[in-house]
Amino acid sequence: MERAGSGSGRAVRSFADLNPRYFKVGMWSHALHRISGVAIVFFLLMHIWEITSVVRGGAEGFTQKMAGMAGRIWVIGEWLLFLALVFHGINGVRLVLLDLGWGIHTQKRNFWVVMVLSAILIAIGSYFFVMRFLAYPWVA
Amino acid sequence: MKGSLWAWIFQRITAVLLVVLVAVHFGIMHFVDPTAVITFGDSQMRLQSALYMLVDVGLLALGLYHGLNGIRNIVLDYWPNAGRAASWILTVIGVAAVGYGSVALAAFVAQ
């Protein structure tokens, strides 16, 4: 299968385009979207494993599992998940709108709009994570 | 329409639904009572309401579809020849996870 390179019409022979040194705003956005997406998928599979502990250990096992996760280490993990979800979600809205033809000529600016909106939401949400962090011991 | 075009359409539809569902789910679990430690009883009480159950089943199915199809897109970008095999493997993972997750959700309301 022949695959066109970045607008050149030739088959890709190397992944030079994938060197971050040559990234512009759009490629950074794409890379961040992918990295956050893959991270969320891994989390989702772990999350399903965690919730299905109710099948393997019953009500008691589930409650124990949750109590074991009331530690600061897990709060940090949840906060990192929050960062990934916020960026992926807001940038995802931009991508859906892009597919509908909105924001094509302003994509460079819109990347920063996404970043600012993400930062605002993360700042607000982080307050709750700090509360949670301070309420728990390091290891439950 | 070809299958891959449907996959693209569904990726967009699930994206829009997930933005809403994830925001609701994450907000309730982390921001309503930030220091709470979840117990079986709490989850059972929540899941006995049809709305919560609908949100969770939606998150399970739509989240897995969107996430695993996203992985498929990455495979197609870097290893186009592995696309068919990846689709099969990811479908099996997705069906198994939706099935197992549904069994878990049912366990909360069946006791």
PDB file of C-alpha atoms in Angstrom:
ATOM      1  CA  MET A   1       0.000   0.000   0.000  1.00  0.00           C
ATOM      2  CA  GLU A   2       1.500   3.302  -1.147  1.00  0.00           C
ATOM      3  CA  ARG A   3       1.140   6.060   1.406  1.00  0.00           C
ATOM      4  CA  ALA A   4       1.654   9.700   0.533  1.00  0.00           C
ATOM      5  CA  GLY A   5       4.119  11.684   2.590  1.00  0.00           C
ATOM      6  CA  SER A   6       3.339  15.139   3.924  1.00  0.00           C
ATOM      7  CA  GLY A   7       1.877  16.562   0.729  1.00  0.00           C
ATOM      8  CA  SER A   8       4.758  15.325  -1.405  1.00  0.00           C
ATOM      9  CA  GLY A   9       2.931  12.499  -3.177  1.00  0.00           C
ATOM     10  CA  ARG A  10       5.829  10.062  -2.633  1.00  0.00           C
ATOM     11  CA  ALA A  11       5.796   7.015  -0.383  1.00  0.00           C
ATOM     12  CA  VAL A  12       7.142   7.607   3.113  1.00  0.00           C
ATOM     13  CA  ARG A  13      10.657   6.201   3.368  1.00  0.00           C
ATOM     14  CA  SER A  14      11.521   7.523   6.804  1.00  0.00           C
ATOM     15  CA  PHE A  15       9.769   9.015   9.767  1.00  0.00           C
ATOM     16  CA  ALA A  16      11.699  12.292   9.660  1.00  0.00           C
ATOM     17  CA  ASP A  17       8.358  14.073   9.898  1.00  0.00           C
ATOM     18  CA  LEU A  18       7.927  12.479  13.299  1.00  0.00           C
ATOM     19  CA  ASN A  19      10.999  14.194  14.741  1.00  0.00           C
ATOM     20  CA  PRO A  20       9.673  16.705  17.312  1.00  0.00           C
ATOM     21  CA  ARG A  21      12.341  19.145  16.111  1.00  0.00           C
ATOM     22  CA  TYR A  22      10.205  19.767  12.996  1.00  0.00           C
ATOM     23  CA  PHE A  23       6.850  19.903  14.782  1.00  0.00           C
ATOM     24  CA  LYS A  24       4.660  22.945  14.333  1.00  0.00           C
ATOM     25  CA  VAL A  25       1.605  23.763  16.424  1.00  0.00           C
ATOM     26  CA  GLY A  26      -0.696  21.322  14.588  1.00  0.00           C
ATOM     27  CA  MET A  27       1.689  18.407  15.045  1.00  0.00           C
ATOM     28  CA  TRP A  28       2.174  19.141  18.732  1.00  0.00           C
ATOM     29  CA  SER A  29      -1.584  19.162  19.098  1.00  0.00           C
ATOM     30  CA  HIS A  30      -1.796  15.815  17.281  1.00  0.00           C
ATOM     31  CA  ALA A  31       0.995  14.276  19.385  1.00  0.00           C
ATOM     32  CA  LEU A  32      -0.545  15.485  22.648  1.00  0.00           C
ATOM     33  CA  HIS A  33      -3.951  14.163  21.567  1.00  0.00           C
ATOM     34  CA  ARG A  34      -2.477  10.733  20.805  1.00  0.00           C
ATOM     35  CA  ILE A  35      -0.340  10.468  23.928  1.00  0.00           C
ATOM     36  CA  SER A  36      -3.221  11.531  26.177  1.00  0.00           C
ATOM     37  CA  GLY A  37      -5.571   9.178  24.301  1.00  0.00           C
ATOM     38  CA  VAL A  38      -3.307   6.135  24.709  1.00  0.00           C
ATOM     39  CA  ALA A  39      -2.820   6.976  28.404  1.00  0.00           C
ATOM     40  CA  ILE A  40      -6.599   7.170  28.904  1.00  0.00           C
ATOM     41  CA  VAL A  41      -7.142   3.800  27.173  1.00  0.00           C
ATOM     42  CA  PHE A  42      -4.601   2.155  29.492  1.00  0.00           C
ATOM     43  CA  PHE A  43      -6.296   3.782  32.448  1.00  0.00           C
ATOM     44  CA  LEU A  44      -9.737   2.625  31.212  1.00  0.00           C
ATOM     45  CA  LEU A  45      -8.623  -1.017  31.050  1.00  0.00           C
ATOM     46  CA  MET A  46      -7.105  -0.748  34.552  1.00  0.00           C
ATOM     47  CA  HIS A  47     -10.264   0.993  35.772  1.00  0.00           C
ATOM     48  CA  ILE A  48     -12.449  -1.827  34.415  1.00  0.00           C
ATOM     49  CA  TRP A  49     -10.178  -4.340  36.185  1.00  0.00           C
ATOM     50  CA  GLU A  50     -10.503  -2.335  39.415  1.00  0.00           C
ATOM     51  CA  ILE A  51     -14.329  -2.082  39.278  1.00  0.00           C
ATOM     52  CA  THR A  52     -14.784  -5.730  38.264  1.00  0.00           C
ATOM     53  CA  SER A  53     -13.056  -6.713  41.538  1.00  0.00           C
ATOM     54  CA  VAL A  54     -16.676  -6.902  42.746  1.00  0.00           C
ATOM     55  CA  VAL A  55     -17.086 -10.020  40.592  1.00  0.00           C
ATOM     56  CA  ARG A  56     -13.942 -11.674  41.964  1.00  0.00           C
ATOM     57  CA  GLY A  57     -14.147 -10.623  45.624  1.00  0.00           C
ATOM     58  CA  GLY A  58     -17.781  -9.691  46.230  1.00  0.00           C
ATOM     59  CA  ALA A  59     -18.986  -6.585  48.065  1.00  0.00           C
ATOM     60  CA  GLU A  60     -16.287  -7.002  50.722  1.00  0.00           C
ATOM     61  CA  GLY A  61     -13.506  -7.299  48.152  1.00  0.00           C
ATOM     62  CA  PHE A  62     -14.704  -4.187  46.299  1.00  0.00           C
ATOM     63  CA  THR A  63     -14.883  -2.055  49.452  1.00  0.00           C
ATOM     64  CA  GLN A  64     -11.395  -3.242  50.465  1.00  0.00           C
ATOM     65  CA  LYS A  65     -10.005  -2.456  47.018  1.00  0.00           C
ATOM     66  CA  MET A  66     -11.430   1.083  47.176  1.00  0.00           C
ATOM     67  CA  ALA A  67     -10.107   1.632  50.710  1.00  0.00           C
ATOM     68  CA  GLY A  68      -6.676   0.488  49.524  1.00  0.00           C
ATOM     69  CA  MET A  69      -6.751   3.219  46.879  1.00  0.00           C
ATOM     70  CA  ALA A  70      -7.402   6.070  49.334  1.00  0.00           C
ATOM     71  CA  GLY A  71      -3.731   7.075  49.319  1.00  0.00           C
ATOM     72  CA  ARG A  72      -1.793  10.049  47.968  1.00  0.00           C
ATOM     73  CA  ILE A  73      -0.015   7.971  45.330  1.00  0.00           C
ATOM     74  CA  TRP A  74      -3.407   7.204  43.750  1.00  0.00           C
ATOM     75  CA  VAL A  75      -4.545  10.828  44.053  1.00  0.00           C
ATOM     76  CA  ILE A  76      -1.507  11.900  41.993  1.00  0.00           C
ATOM     77  CA  GLY A  77      -2.443   9.271  39.400  1.00  0.00           C
ATOM     78  CA  GLU A  78      -6.039  10.531  39.315  1.00  0.00           C
ATOM     79  CA  TRP A  79      -4.821  14.090  38.885  1.00  0.00           C
ATOM     80  CA  LEU A  80      -2.630  13.083  35.930  1.00  0.00           C
ATOM     81  CA  LEU A  81      -5.666  11.318  34.449  1.00  0.00           C
ATOM     82  CA  PHE A  82      -7.612  14.555  34.952  1.00  0.00           C
ATOM     83  CA  LEU A  83      -4.991  16.485  32.937  1.00  0.00           C
ATOM     84  CA  ALA A  84      -5.174  13.951  30.105  1.00  0.00           C
ATOM     85  CA  LEU A  85      -8.991  13.879  30.078  1.00  0.00           C
ATOM     86  CA  VAL A  86      -9.357  17.662  30.082  1.00  0.00           C
ATOM     87  CA  PHE A  87      -6.911  18.233  27.236  1.00  0.00           C
ATOM     88  CA  HIS A  88      -8.159  15.268  25.173  1.00  0.00           C
ATOM     89  CA  GLY A  89     -11.791  16.276  25.653  1.00  0.00           C
ATOM     90  CA  ILE A  90     -11.421  19.965  24.848  1.00  0.00           C
ATOM     91  CA  ASN A  91      -9.052  19.350  21.945  1.00  0.00           C
ATOM     92  CA  GLY A  92     -11.437  16.606  20.773  1.00  0.00           C
ATOM     93  CA  VAL A  93     -14.258  19.141  20.539  1.00  0.00           C
ATOM     94  CA  ARG A  94     -11.947  21.266  18.364  1.00  0.00           C
ATOM     95  CA  LEU A  95     -11.263  18.244  16.128  1.00  0.00           C
ATOM     96  CA  VAL A  96     -14.968  17.409  15.724  1.00  0.00           C
ATOM     97  CA  LEU A  97     -15.638  21.055  14.799  1.00  0.00           C
ATOM     98  CA  LEU A  98     -12.682  20.911  12.382  1.00  0.00           C
ATOM     99  CA  ASP A  99     -14.324  17.925  10.658  1.00  0.00           C
ATOM    100  CA  LEU A 100     -17.481  19.999  10.306  1.00  0.00           C
ATOM    101  CA  GLY A 101     -15.412  22.731   8.630  1.00  0.00           C
ATOM    102  CA  TRP A 102     -15.169  25.115  11.576  1.00  0.00           C
ATOM    103  CA  GLY A 103     -11.856  26.649  12.597  1.00  0.00           C
ATOM    104  CA  ILE A 104      -9.699  25.437   9.713  1.00  0.00           C
ATOM    105  CA  HIS A 105      -8.093  28.805   9.026  1.00  0.00           C
ATOM    106  CA  THR A 106      -7.755  29.664  12.697  1.00  0.00           C
ATOM    107  CA  GLN A 107      -6.322  26.300  13.799  1.00  0.00           C
ATOM    108  CA  LYS A 108      -3.062  27.806  15.086  1.00  0.00           C
ATOM    109  CA  ARG A 109      -4.942  30.230  17.311  1.00  0.00           C
ATOM    110  CA  ASN A 110      -7.472  27.571  18.338  1.00  0.00           C
ATOM    111  CA  PHE A 111      -4.716  25.304  19.645  1.00  0.00           C
ATOM    112  CA  TRP A 112      -3.914  28.037  22.163  1.00  0.00           C
ATOM    113  CA  VAL A 113      -7.619  28.537  22.898  1.00  0.00           C
ATOM    114  CA  VAL A 114      -7.735  24.804  23.773  1.00  0.00           C
ATOM    115  CA  MET A 115      -4.629  25.167  25.949  1.00  0.00           C
ATOM    116  CA  VAL A 116      -6.011  28.174  27.831  1.00  0.00           C
ATOM    117  CA  LEU A 117      -9.426  26.528  28.386  1.00  0.00           C
ATOM    118  CA  SER A 118      -7.656  23.359  29.576  1.00  0.00           C
ATOM    119  CA  ALA A 119      -5.484  25.390  31.946  1.00  0.00           C
ATOM    120  CA  ILE A 120      -8.517  27.157  33.445  1.00  0.00           C
ATOM    121  CA  LEU A 121     -10.439  23.900  33.952  1.00  0.00           C
ATOM    122  CA  ILE A 122      -7.350  22.167  35.381  1.00  0.00           C
ATOM    123  CA  ALA A 123      -6.757  25.057  37.787  1.00  0.00           C
ATOM    124  CA  ILE A 124     -10.345  24.830  39.088  1.00  0.00           C
ATOM    125  CA  GLY A 125     -10.341  21.023  39.285  1.00  0.00           C
ATOM    126  CA  SER A 126      -6.933  20.854  40.963  1.00  0.00           C
ATOM    127  CA  TYR A 127      -8.390  22.551  44.053  1.00  0.00           C
ATOM    128  CA  PHE A 128     -10.466  19.411  44.725  1.00  0.00           C
ATOM    129  CA  PHE A 129      -7.483  17.142  44.152  1.00  0.00           C
ATOM    130  CA  VAL A 130      -5.387  19.132  46.641  1.00  0.00           C
ATOM    131  CA  MET A 131      -8.188  18.687  49.214  1.00  0.00           C
ATOM    132  CA  ARG A 132      -8.218  14.958  48.536  1.00  0.00           C
ATOM    133  CA  PHE A 133      -4.424  14.758  48.628  1.00  0.00           C
ATOM    134  CA  LEU A 134      -4.231  16.465  52.033  1.00  0.00           C
ATOM    135  CA  ALA A 135      -6.996  14.275  53.492  1.00  0.00           C
ATOM    136  CA  TYR A 136      -5.258  10.968  52.696  1.00  0.00           C
ATOM    137  CA  PRO A 137      -2.078   9.288  53.951  1.00  0.00           C
ATOM    138  CA  TRP A 138       0.680   8.484  51.435  1.00  0.00           C
ATOM    139  CA  VAL A 139      -0.203   4.812  51.458  1.00  0.00           C
ATOM    140  CA  ALA A 140      -3.682   3.706  52.533  1.00  0.00           C
TER     141      ALA A 140
ATOM    142  CA  MET B   1     -20.425   3.326   2.945  1.00  0.00           C
ATOM    143  CA  LYS B   2     -17.263   1.404   3.728  1.00  0.00           C
ATOM    144  CA  GLY B   3     -16.577   0.043   7.201  1.00  0.00           C
ATOM    145  CA  SER B   4     -13.703   2.433   7.812  1.00  0.00           C
ATOM    146  CA  LEU B   5     -15.961   5.415   7.119  1.00  0.00           C
ATOM    147  CA  TRP B   6     -18.472   4.133   9.677  1.00  0.00           C
ATOM    148  CA  ALA B   7     -15.597   3.722  12.140  1.00  0.00           C
ATOM    149  CA  TRP B   8     -14.684   7.373  11.582  1.00  0.00           C
ATOM    150  CA  ILE B   9     -18.311   8.532  12.014  1.00  0.00           C
ATOM    151  CA  PHE B  10     -18.716   6.485  15.209  1.00  0.00           C
ATOM    152  CA  GLN B  11     -15.420   7.841  16.548  1.00  0.00           C
ATOM    153  CA  ARG B  12     -16.921  11.345  16.258  1.00  0.00           C
ATOM    154  CA  ILE B  13     -20.359  10.433  17.660  1.00  0.00           C
ATOM    155  CA  THR B  14     -18.868   8.586  20.655  1.00  0.00           C
ATOM    156  CA  ALA B  15     -16.470  11.513  21.189  1.00  0.00           C
ATOM    157  CA  VAL B  16     -19.313  14.006  21.607  1.00  0.00           C
ATOM    158  CA  LEU B  17     -21.289  11.675  23.916  1.00  0.00           C
ATOM    159  CA  LEU B  18     -18.175  10.850  25.964  1.00  0.00           C
ATOM    160  CA  VAL B  19     -17.330  14.515  26.591  1.00  0.00           C
ATOM    161  CA  VAL B  20     -20.694  14.806  28.369  1.00  0.00           C
ATOM    162  CA  LEU B  21     -20.644  11.398  30.104  1.00  0.00           C
ATOM    163  CA  VAL B  22     -17.041  11.644  31.311  1.00  0.00           C
ATOM    164  CA  ALA B  23     -17.618  15.177  32.621  1.00  0.00           C
ATOM    165  CA  VAL B  24     -20.668  13.982  34.603  1.00  0.00           C
ATOM    166  CA  HIS B  25     -18.935  10.817  35.877  1.00  0.00           C
ATOM    167  CA  PHE B  26     -15.654  12.519  36.791  1.00  0.00           C
ATOM    168  CA  GLY B  27     -17.447  15.465  38.393  1.00  0.00           C
ATOM    169  CA  ILE B  28     -19.623  13.266  40.598  1.00  0.00           C
ATOM    170  CA  MET B  29     -16.763  10.951  41.598  1.00  0.00           C
ATOM    171  CA  HIS B  30     -14.139  13.627  42.321  1.00  0.00           C
ATOM    172  CA  PHE B  31     -15.704  17.041  42.895  1.00  0.00           C
ATOM    173  CA  VAL B  32     -18.993  16.471  44.759  1.00  0.00           C
ATOM    174  CA  ASP B  33     -17.320  14.889  47.809  1.00  0.00           C
ATOM    175  CA  PRO B  34     -13.572  15.145  47.145  1.00  0.00           C
ATOM    176  CA  THR B  35     -12.388  13.308  50.256  1.00  0.00           C
ATOM    177  CA  ALA B  36     -14.884  10.413  50.149  1.00  0.00           C
ATOM    178  CA  VAL B  37     -13.654   6.815  50.137  1.00  0.00           C
ATOM    179  CA  ILE B  38     -15.949   4.744  47.928  1.00  0.00           C
ATOM    180  CA  THR B  39     -17.616   1.643  49.375  1.00  0.00           C
ATOM    181  CA  PHE B  40     -19.724  -1.092  47.800  1.00  0.00           C
ATOM    182  CA  GLY B  41     -22.810   0.375  49.525  1.00  0.00           C
ATOM    183  CA  ASP B  42     -22.304   3.816  47.951  1.00  0.00           C
ATOM    184  CA  SER B  43     -21.868   2.388  44.474  1.00  0.00           C
ATOM    185  CA  GLN B  44     -24.835   0.062  44.936  1.00  0.00           C
ATOM    186  CA  MET B  45     -27.062   2.952  46.012  1.00  0.00           C
ATOM    187  CA  ARG B  46     -25.994   5.019  42.988  1.00  0.00           C
ATOM    188  CA  LEU B  47     -26.345   2.189  40.492  1.00  0.00           C
ATOM    189  CA  GLN B  48     -29.865   1.385  41.646  1.00  0.00           C
ATOM    190  CA  SER B  49     -30.923   4.580  39.908  1.00  0.00           C
ATOM    191  CA  ALA B  50     -31.514   3.917  36.219  1.00  0.00           C
ATOM    192  CA  LEU B  51     -29.790   7.151  35.226  1.00  0.00           C
ATOM    193  CA  TYR B  52     -26.506   6.192  36.910  1.00  0.00           C
ATOM    194  CA  MET B  53     -26.679   2.744  35.369  1.00  0.00           C
ATOM    195  CA  LEU B  54     -27.269   4.265  31.943  1.00  0.00           C
ATOM    196  CA  VAL B  55     -24.292   6.618  32.361  1.00  0.00           C
ATOM    197  CA  ASP B  56     -22.010   3.772  33.465  1.00  0.00           C
ATOM    198  CA  VAL B  57     -23.094   1.359  30.730  1.00  0.00           C
ATOM    199  CA  GLY B  58     -22.659   4.214  28.252  1.00  0.00           C
ATOM    200  CA  LEU B  59     -19.173   4.989  29.544  1.00  0.00           C
ATOM    201  CA  LEU B  60     -18.200   1.319  29.385  1.00  0.00           C
ATOM    202  CA  ALA B  61     -19.379   0.671  25.835  1.00  0.00           C
ATOM    203  CA  LEU B  62     -18.692   4.072  24.233  1.00  0.00           C
ATOM    204  CA  GLY B  63     -15.392   4.543  26.076  1.00  0.00           C
ATOM    205  CA  LEU B  64     -14.086   1.162  24.990  1.00  0.00           C
ATOM    206  CA  TYR B  65     -15.206   1.696  21.405  1.00  0.00           C
ATOM    207  CA  HIS B  66     -13.637   5.152  21.192  1.00  0.00           C
ATOM    208  CA  GLY B  67     -10.429   4.107  22.946  1.00  0.00           C
ATOM    209  CA  LEU B  68      -9.825   0.840  21.127  1.00  0.00           C
ATOM    210  CA  ASN B  69     -10.741   2.361  17.750  1.00  0.00           C
ATOM    211  CA  GLY B  70      -8.236   5.099  18.581  1.00  0.00           C
ATOM    212  CA  ILE B  71      -5.572   2.426  19.086  1.00  0.00           C
ATOM    213  CA  ARG B  72      -6.640   0.926  15.740  1.00  0.00           C
ATOM    214  CA  ASN B  73      -6.141   4.334  14.081  1.00  0.00           C
ATOM    215  CA  ILE B  74      -2.611   4.496  15.468  1.00  0.00           C
ATOM    216  CA  VAL B  75      -1.847   0.975  14.180  1.00  0.00           C
ATOM    217  CA  LEU B  76      -3.190   1.951  10.735  1.00  0.00           C
ATOM    218  CA  ASP B  77      -0.994   5.066  10.705  1.00  0.00           C
ATOM    219  CA  TYR B  78       2.273   3.280  11.472  1.00  0.00           C
ATOM    220  CA  TRP B  79       1.695  -0.336  10.376  1.00  0.00           C
ATOM    221  CA  PRO B  80      -1.082  -0.242   7.735  1.00  0.00           C
ATOM    222  CA  ASN B  81      -0.592  -3.940   6.940  1.00  0.00           C
ATOM    223  CA  ALA B  82      -1.398  -4.904  10.518  1.00  0.00           C
ATOM    224  CA  GLY B  83      -4.771  -3.144  10.408  1.00  0.00           C
ATOM    225  CA  ARG B  84      -6.923  -6.230   9.872  1.00  0.00           C
ATOM    226  CA  ALA B  85      -5.227  -8.252  12.615  1.00  0.00           C
ATOM    227  CA  ALA B  86      -5.391  -5.273  14.995  1.00  0.00           C
ATOM    228  CA  SER B  87      -9.114  -4.831  14.304  1.00  0.00           C
ATOM    229  CA  TRP B  88      -9.779  -8.455  15.254  1.00  0.00           C
ATOM    230  CA  ILE B  89      -7.665  -8.402  18.417  1.00  0.00           C
ATOM    231  CA  LEU B  90      -9.120  -5.061  19.558  1.00  0.00           C
ATOM    232  CA  THR B  91     -12.675  -6.254  18.853  1.00  0.00           C
ATOM    233  CA  VAL B  92     -12.093  -9.336  21.021  1.00  0.00           C
ATOM    234  CA  ILE B  93     -10.640  -7.175  23.821  1.00  0.00           C
ATOM    235  CA  GLY B  94     -13.562  -4.746  23.523  1.00  0.00           C
ATOM    236  CA  VAL B  95     -16.310  -7.389  23.554  1.00  0.00           C
ATOM    237  CA  ALA B  96     -14.657  -9.180  26.502  1.00  0.00           C
ATOM    238  CA  ALA B  97     -14.274  -5.939  28.479  1.00  0.00           C
ATOM    239  CA  VAL B  98     -17.861  -4.795  27.812  1.00  0.00           C
ATOM    240  CA  GLY B  99     -19.090  -8.266  28.820  1.00  0.00           C
ATOM    241  CA  TYR B 100     -17.018  -8.495  31.989  1.00  0.00           C
ATOM    242  CA  GLY B 101     -17.807  -4.888  32.919  1.00  0.00           C
ATOM    243  CA  SER B 102     -21.537  -5.518  32.448  1.00  0.00           C
ATOM    244  CA  VAL B 103     -21.323  -8.548  34.770  1.00  0.00           C
ATOM    245  CA  ALA B 104     -19.719  -6.264  37.388  1.00  0.00           C
ATOM    246  CA  LEU B 105     -22.385  -3.556  36.982  1.00  0.00           C
ATOM    247  CA  ALA B 106     -25.113  -6.203  37.302  1.00  0.00           C
ATOM    248  CA  ALA B 107     -23.436  -7.473  40.521  1.00  0.00           C
ATOM    249  CA  PHE B 108     -24.118  -4.096  42.170  1.00  0.00           C
ATOM    250  CA  VAL B 109     -27.882  -4.293  41.676  1.00  0.00           C
ATOM    251  CA  ALA B 110     -28.400  -8.066  42.005  1.00  0.00           C
ATOM    252  CA  GLN B 111     -27.707  -8.346  45.734  1.00  0.00           C
TER     253      GLN B 111
END
